[in-house]
Amino acid sequence: MEIKDLERVARQIRLRDLQAVFEAGAGHIGGEMSVIDVLTALYFRVLKVWPDQPKHPDRDRFVLSKGHTACALYVTLAKRGFIPEEEVSTFLKPYSRLNGHPNCNKVPGVETNTGPLGHGLPVAVGMAKAAKLSGASYHTYVVTGDGEMQEGSNWEAIMAGAHFGLDNLTLLIDHNRFQQGASIADTNGLAPLRPKVEAFGWEVTEINGNAMSEVVAALEHRGTRPHCIVAHTNKGHGISFMQDTVDWHHKVPNKEQYEIAVKELSEAL
């Protein structure tokens, strides 16, 4: 897909995500809105995947380490053809396989269960190392939240990625500056992230993570070292009253707010 088409798909995914969270009465809409441009670029441009063969051995691997934004992943997987689009309406309902965190045993296209923060990147390092050991050509991508980078397991994984020369690994940090309950700066200030990751021997690119052209260029980059993308994003991106507001980590819009958000996202289509 070209950039303008990816931007259109991202807006459609935002609108469907909003509807799903509102109907379910639960979700993590702020972080979903910030990461949707990345998910769109991955699934509609970058990843080598086959929806009709979700376990194809040559597929690229993607790990959503910030698993609480599962609804955005489900909407993306549905639009890409991994699951029926109408199934999104079952999000969080009894007996639905679309749980609050993605489950690889239930949902086609999900590579590993995520939710406990700090686990996705270590798993992705293992996937990338396995490809090196077996001579496989697939690339591994992983998305973490910036609050999640407070977990020490991530820094051990970053150290291992450099040590093993995993040039087939791309880490994208969704740097929306907020976590549950507070800003990153007030909780455990990690910024600036770039020099810290570079100190471990990684190549690092900083981008506007809500600008599709920058997202695509960064994800398609290939170098000789593991690559980290620090994506500066807006929590609640695309919805005026949600943007950069900590309350919207897992707050659900009321009917009036929902109608305002639908109008704003629909006008952008």
PDB file of N, CA and C in Angstrom, residues 202-258:
ATOM      1  N   TRP A 202      22.822  -0.811  19.935  1.00  0.00           N
ATOM      2  CA  TRP A 202      21.771  -0.863  18.929  1.00  0.00           C
ATOM      3  C   TRP A 202      21.832   0.371  18.023  1.00  0.00           C
ATOM      4  N   GLU A 203      21.333   0.213  16.814  1.00  0.00           N
ATOM      5  CA  GLU A 203      21.077   1.358  15.955  1.00  0.00           C
ATOM      6  C   GLU A 203      19.707   1.911  16.345  1.00  0.00           C
ATOM      7  N   VAL A 204      19.596   3.225  16.463  1.00  0.00           N
ATOM      8  CA  VAL A 204      18.345   3.831  16.924  1.00  0.00           C
ATOM      9  C   VAL A 204      17.902   4.924  15.963  1.00  0.00           C
ATOM     10  N   THR A 205      16.610   4.915  15.648  1.00  0.00           N
ATOM     11  CA  THR A 205      15.982   5.941  14.820  1.00  0.00           C
ATOM     12  C   THR A 205      14.863   6.578  15.624  1.00  0.00           C
ATOM     13  N   GLU A 206      14.775   7.899  15.586  1.00  0.00           N
ATOM     14  CA  GLU A 206      13.668   8.599  16.231  1.00  0.00           C
ATOM     15  C   GLU A 206      12.728   9.144  15.166  1.00  0.00           C
ATOM     16  N   ILE A 207      11.411   8.939  15.373  1.00  0.00           N
ATOM     17  CA  ILE A 207      10.427   9.361  14.385  1.00  0.00           C
ATOM     18  C   ILE A 207       9.195   9.938  15.060  1.00  0.00           C
ATOM     19  N   ASN A 208       8.359  10.565  14.256  1.00  0.00           N
ATOM     20  CA  ASN A 208       6.989  10.881  14.648  1.00  0.00           C
ATOM     21  C   ASN A 208       6.188   9.620  14.373  1.00  0.00           C
ATOM     22  N   GLY A 209       5.774   8.932  15.408  1.00  0.00           N
ATOM     23  CA  GLY A 209       5.103   7.651  15.247  1.00  0.00           C
ATOM     24  C   GLY A 209       3.673   7.741  14.782  1.00  0.00           C
ATOM     25  N   ASN A 210       3.155   8.943  14.604  1.00  0.00           N
ATOM     26  CA  ASN A 210       1.831   9.123  14.030  1.00  0.00           C
ATOM     27  C   ASN A 210       1.902   9.733  12.638  1.00  0.00           C
ATOM     28  N   ALA A 211       3.102   9.772  12.052  1.00  0.00           N
ATOM     29  CA  ALA A 211       3.303  10.225  10.667  1.00  0.00           C
ATOM     30  C   ALA A 211       3.636   8.986   9.838  1.00  0.00           C
ATOM     31  N   MET A 212       2.708   8.553   9.013  1.00  0.00           N
ATOM     32  CA  MET A 212       2.838   7.269   8.329  1.00  0.00           C
ATOM     33  C   MET A 212       4.103   7.155   7.495  1.00  0.00           C
ATOM     34  N   SER A 213       4.498   8.202   6.809  1.00  0.00           N
ATOM     35  CA  SER A 213       5.690   8.128   5.965  1.00  0.00           C
ATOM     36  C   SER A 213       6.936   7.838   6.798  1.00  0.00           C
ATOM     37  N   GLU A 214       7.016   8.435   7.990  1.00  0.00           N
ATOM     38  CA  GLU A 214       8.171   8.196   8.862  1.00  0.00           C
ATOM     39  C   GLU A 214       8.126   6.787   9.448  1.00  0.00           C
ATOM     40  N   VAL A 215       6.928   6.327   9.801  1.00  0.00           N
ATOM     41  CA  VAL A 215       6.768   4.977  10.353  1.00  0.00           C
ATOM     42  C   VAL A 215       7.223   3.929   9.342  1.00  0.00           C
ATOM     43  N   VAL A 216       6.756   4.043   8.108  1.00  0.00           N
ATOM     44  CA  VAL A 216       7.092   3.071   7.069  1.00  0.00           C
ATOM     45  C   VAL A 216       8.593   3.056   6.794  1.00  0.00           C
ATOM     46  N   ALA A 217       9.182   4.226   6.637  1.00  0.00           N
ATOM     47  CA  ALA A 217      10.617   4.297   6.336  1.00  0.00           C
ATOM     48  C   ALA A 217      11.444   3.653   7.441  1.00  0.00           C
ATOM     49  N   ALA A 218      11.065   3.900   8.685  1.00  0.00           N
ATOM     50  CA  ALA A 218      11.824   3.342   9.807  1.00  0.00           C
ATOM     51  C   ALA A 218      11.669   1.825   9.885  1.00  0.00           C
ATOM     52  N   LEU A 219      10.443   1.326   9.688  1.00  0.00           N
ATOM     53  CA  LEU A 219      10.206  -0.119   9.776  1.00  0.00           C
ATOM     54  C   LEU A 219      10.870  -0.881   8.639  1.00  0.00           C
ATOM     55  N   GLU A 220      11.016  -0.240   7.486  1.00  0.00           N
ATOM     56  CA  GLU A 220      11.621  -0.916   6.339  1.00  0.00           C
ATOM     57  C   GLU A 220      13.142  -0.821   6.334  1.00  0.00           C
ATOM     58  N   HIS A 221      13.698  -0.073   7.276  1.00  0.00           N
ATOM     59  CA  HIS A 221      15.156   0.074   7.341  1.00  0.00           C
ATOM     60  C   HIS A 221      15.828  -1.242   7.709  1.00  0.00           C
ATOM     61  N   ARG A 222      16.944  -1.527   7.069  1.00  0.00           N
ATOM     62  CA  ARG A 222      17.755  -2.698   7.405  1.00  0.00           C
ATOM     63  C   ARG A 222      19.207  -2.260   7.593  1.00  0.00           C
ATOM     64  N   GLY A 223      19.809  -2.741   8.678  1.00  0.00           N
ATOM     65  CA  GLY A 223      21.188  -2.395   8.957  1.00  0.00           C
ATOM     66  C   GLY A 223      21.971  -3.617   9.366  1.00  0.00           C
ATOM     67  N   THR A 224      23.058  -3.411  10.067  1.00  0.00           N
ATOM     68  CA  THR A 224      23.920  -4.512  10.480  1.00  0.00           C
ATOM     69  C   THR A 224      23.829  -4.791  11.977  1.00  0.00           C
ATOM     70  N   ARG A 225      22.937  -4.076  12.665  1.00  0.00           N
ATOM     71  CA  ARG A 225      22.741  -4.263  14.104  1.00  0.00           C
ATOM     72  C   ARG A 225      21.250  -4.330  14.396  1.00  0.00           C
ATOM     73  N   PRO A 226      20.845  -4.789  15.585  1.00  0.00           N
ATOM     74  CA  PRO A 226      19.430  -4.687  15.938  1.00  0.00           C
ATOM     75  C   PRO A 226      19.006  -3.229  15.902  1.00  0.00           C
ATOM     76  N   HIS A 227      17.771  -3.017  15.505  1.00  0.00           N
ATOM     77  CA  HIS A 227      17.290  -1.654  15.254  1.00  0.00           C
ATOM     78  C   HIS A 227      16.171  -1.296  16.220  1.00  0.00           C
ATOM     79  N   CYS A 228      16.297  -0.160  16.872  1.00  0.00           N
ATOM     80  CA  CYS A 228      15.250   0.362  17.753  1.00  0.00           C
ATOM     81  C   CYS A 228      14.685   1.633  17.147  1.00  0.00           C
ATOM     82  N   ILE A 229      13.358   1.709  17.101  1.00  0.00           N
ATOM     83  CA  ILE A 229      12.667   2.904  16.637  1.00  0.00           C
ATOM     84  C   ILE A 229      11.979   3.541  17.837  1.00  0.00           C
ATOM     85  N   VAL A 230      12.389   4.733  18.181  1.00  0.00           N
ATOM     86  CA  VAL A 230      11.709   5.487  19.235  1.00  0.00           C
ATOM     87  C   VAL A 230      10.634   6.318  18.541  1.00  0.00           C
ATOM     88  N   ALA A 231       9.377   5.877  18.669  1.00  0.00           N
ATOM     89  CA  ALA A 231       8.273   6.519  17.966  1.00  0.00           C
ATOM     90  C   ALA A 231       7.550   7.488  18.895  1.00  0.00           C
ATOM     91  N   HIS A 232       7.737   8.753  18.672  1.00  0.00           N
ATOM     92  CA  HIS A 232       7.066   9.774  19.486  1.00  0.00           C
ATOM     93  C   HIS A 232       5.610   9.873  19.022  1.00  0.00           C
ATOM     94  N   THR A 233       4.692   9.487  19.897  1.00  0.00           N
ATOM     95  CA  THR A 233       3.272   9.440  19.546  1.00  0.00           C
ATOM     96  C   THR A 233       2.438  10.231  20.550  1.00  0.00           C
ATOM     97  N   ASN A 234       1.154  10.336  20.242  1.00  0.00           N
ATOM     98  CA  ASN A 234       0.217  11.001  21.140  1.00  0.00           C
ATOM     99  C   ASN A 234      -0.771   9.982  21.690  1.00  0.00           C
ATOM    100  N   LYS A 235      -0.844   9.888  22.990  1.00  0.00           N
ATOM    101  CA  LYS A 235      -1.876   9.043  23.586  1.00  0.00           C
ATOM    102  C   LYS A 235      -3.248   9.579  23.155  1.00  0.00           C
ATOM    103  N   GLY A 236      -4.110   8.689  22.698  1.00  0.00           N
ATOM    104  CA  GLY A 236      -5.422   9.119  22.233  1.00  0.00           C
ATOM    105  C   GLY A 236      -5.395   9.823  20.894  1.00  0.00           C
ATOM    106  N   HIS A 237      -4.379   9.578  20.082  1.00  0.00           N
ATOM    107  CA  HIS A 237      -4.204  10.302  18.820  1.00  0.00           C
ATOM    108  C   HIS A 237      -5.445  10.211  17.930  1.00  0.00           C
ATOM    109  N   GLY A 238      -5.840  11.349  17.385  1.00  0.00           N
ATOM    110  CA  GLY A 238      -6.970  11.396  16.471  1.00  0.00           C
ATOM    111  C   GLY A 238      -8.277  11.834  17.109  1.00  0.00           C
ATOM    112  N   ILE A 239      -8.316  11.848  18.447  1.00  0.00           N
ATOM    113  CA  ILE A 239      -9.529  12.245  19.167  1.00  0.00           C
ATOM    114  C   ILE A 239      -9.149  13.400  20.092  1.00  0.00           C
ATOM    115  N   SER A 240      -9.683  14.577  19.826  1.00  0.00           N
ATOM    116  CA  SER A 240      -9.195  15.806  20.457  1.00  0.00           C
ATOM    117  C   SER A 240      -9.165  15.748  21.983  1.00  0.00           C
ATOM    118  N   PHE A 241     -10.247  15.305  22.598  1.00  0.00           N
ATOM    119  CA  PHE A 241     -10.319  15.370  24.061  1.00  0.00           C
ATOM    120  C   PHE A 241      -9.544  14.238  24.742  1.00  0.00           C
ATOM    121  N   MET A 242      -9.087  13.263  23.971  1.00  0.00           N
ATOM    122  CA  MET A 242      -8.302  12.162  24.544  1.00  0.00           C
ATOM    123  C   MET A 242      -6.801  12.416  24.479  1.00  0.00           C
ATOM    124  N   GLN A 243      -6.364  13.220  23.515  1.00  0.00           N
ATOM    125  CA  GLN A 243      -4.944  13.347  23.250  1.00  0.00           C
ATOM    126  C   GLN A 243      -4.157  13.840  24.462  1.00  0.00           C
ATOM    127  N   ASP A 244      -3.089  13.087  24.758  1.00  0.00           N
ATOM    128  CA  ASP A 244      -2.135  13.464  25.803  1.00  0.00           C
ATOM    129  C   ASP A 244      -2.786  13.670  27.159  1.00  0.00           C
ATOM    130  N   THR A 245      -3.779  12.837  27.467  1.00  0.00           N
ATOM    131  CA  THR A 245      -4.466  12.904  28.752  1.00  0.00           C
ATOM    132  C   THR A 245      -4.389  11.545  29.429  1.00  0.00           C
ATOM    133  N   VAL A 246      -3.794  11.508  30.614  1.00  0.00           N
ATOM    134  CA  VAL A 246      -3.523  10.238  31.284  1.00  0.00           C
ATOM    135  C   VAL A 246      -4.806   9.475  31.606  1.00  0.00           C
ATOM    136  N   ASP A 247      -5.919  10.186  31.798  1.00  0.00           N
ATOM    137  CA  ASP A 247      -7.178   9.516  32.141  1.00  0.00           C
ATOM    138  C   ASP A 247      -7.581   8.477  31.104  1.00  0.00           C
ATOM    139  N   TRP A 248      -7.161   8.677  29.868  1.00  0.00           N
ATOM    140  CA  TRP A 248      -7.620   7.803  28.789  1.00  0.00           C
ATOM    141  C   TRP A 248      -6.738   6.590  28.586  1.00  0.00           C
ATOM    142  N   HIS A 249      -5.984   6.222  29.597  1.00  0.00           N
ATOM    143  CA  HIS A 249      -5.241   4.955  29.504  1.00  0.00           C
ATOM    144  C   HIS A 249      -6.211   3.793  29.339  1.00  0.00           C
ATOM    145  N   HIS A 250      -7.233   3.732  30.203  1.00  0.00           N
ATOM    146  CA  HIS A 250      -8.260   2.698  30.032  1.00  0.00           C
ATOM    147  C   HIS A 250      -9.662   3.213  30.354  1.00  0.00           C
ATOM    148  N   LYS A 251      -9.853   4.493  30.191  1.00  0.00           N
ATOM    149  CA  LYS A 251     -11.180   5.067  30.385  1.00  0.00           C
ATOM    150  C   LYS A 251     -12.044   4.769  29.151  1.00  0.00           C
ATOM    151  N   VAL A 252     -13.333   4.630  29.349  1.00  0.00           N
ATOM    152  CA  VAL A 252     -14.262   4.365  28.241  1.00  0.00           C
ATOM    153  C   VAL A 252     -15.128   5.599  28.030  1.00  0.00           C
ATOM    154  N   PRO A 253     -15.273   6.073  26.792  1.00  0.00           N
ATOM    155  CA  PRO A 253     -16.092   7.265  26.561  1.00  0.00           C
ATOM    156  C   PRO A 253     -17.570   7.021  26.876  1.00  0.00           C
ATOM    157  N   ASN A 254     -18.215   8.063  27.410  1.00  0.00           N
ATOM    158  CA  ASN A 254     -19.667   7.976  27.574  1.00  0.00           C
ATOM    159  C   ASN A 254     -20.321   8.251  26.211  1.00  0.00           C
ATOM    160  N   LYS A 255     -21.649   8.234  26.167  1.00  0.00           N
ATOM    161  CA  LYS A 255     -22.343   8.357  24.882  1.00  0.00           C
ATOM    162  C   LYS A 255     -22.024   9.683  24.194  1.00  0.00           C
ATOM    163  N   GLU A 256     -22.023  10.756  24.950  1.00  0.00           N
ATOM    164  CA  GLU A 256     -21.737  12.072  24.352  1.00  0.00           C
ATOM    165  C   GLU A 256     -20.310  12.125  23.816  1.00  0.00           C
ATOM    166  N   GLN A 257     -19.348  11.643  24.618  1.00  0.00           N
ATOM    167  CA  GLN A 257     -17.955  11.624  24.182  1.00  0.00           C
ATOM    168  C   GLN A 257     -17.770  10.713  22.970  1.00  0.00           C
ATOM    169  N   TYR A 258     -18.459   9.586  22.999  1.00  0.00           N
ATOM    170  CA  TYR A 258     -18.378   8.647  21.875  1.00  0.00           C
ATOM    171  C   TYR A 258     -18.839   9.312  20.581  1.00  0.00           C
TER     172      TYR A 258
END
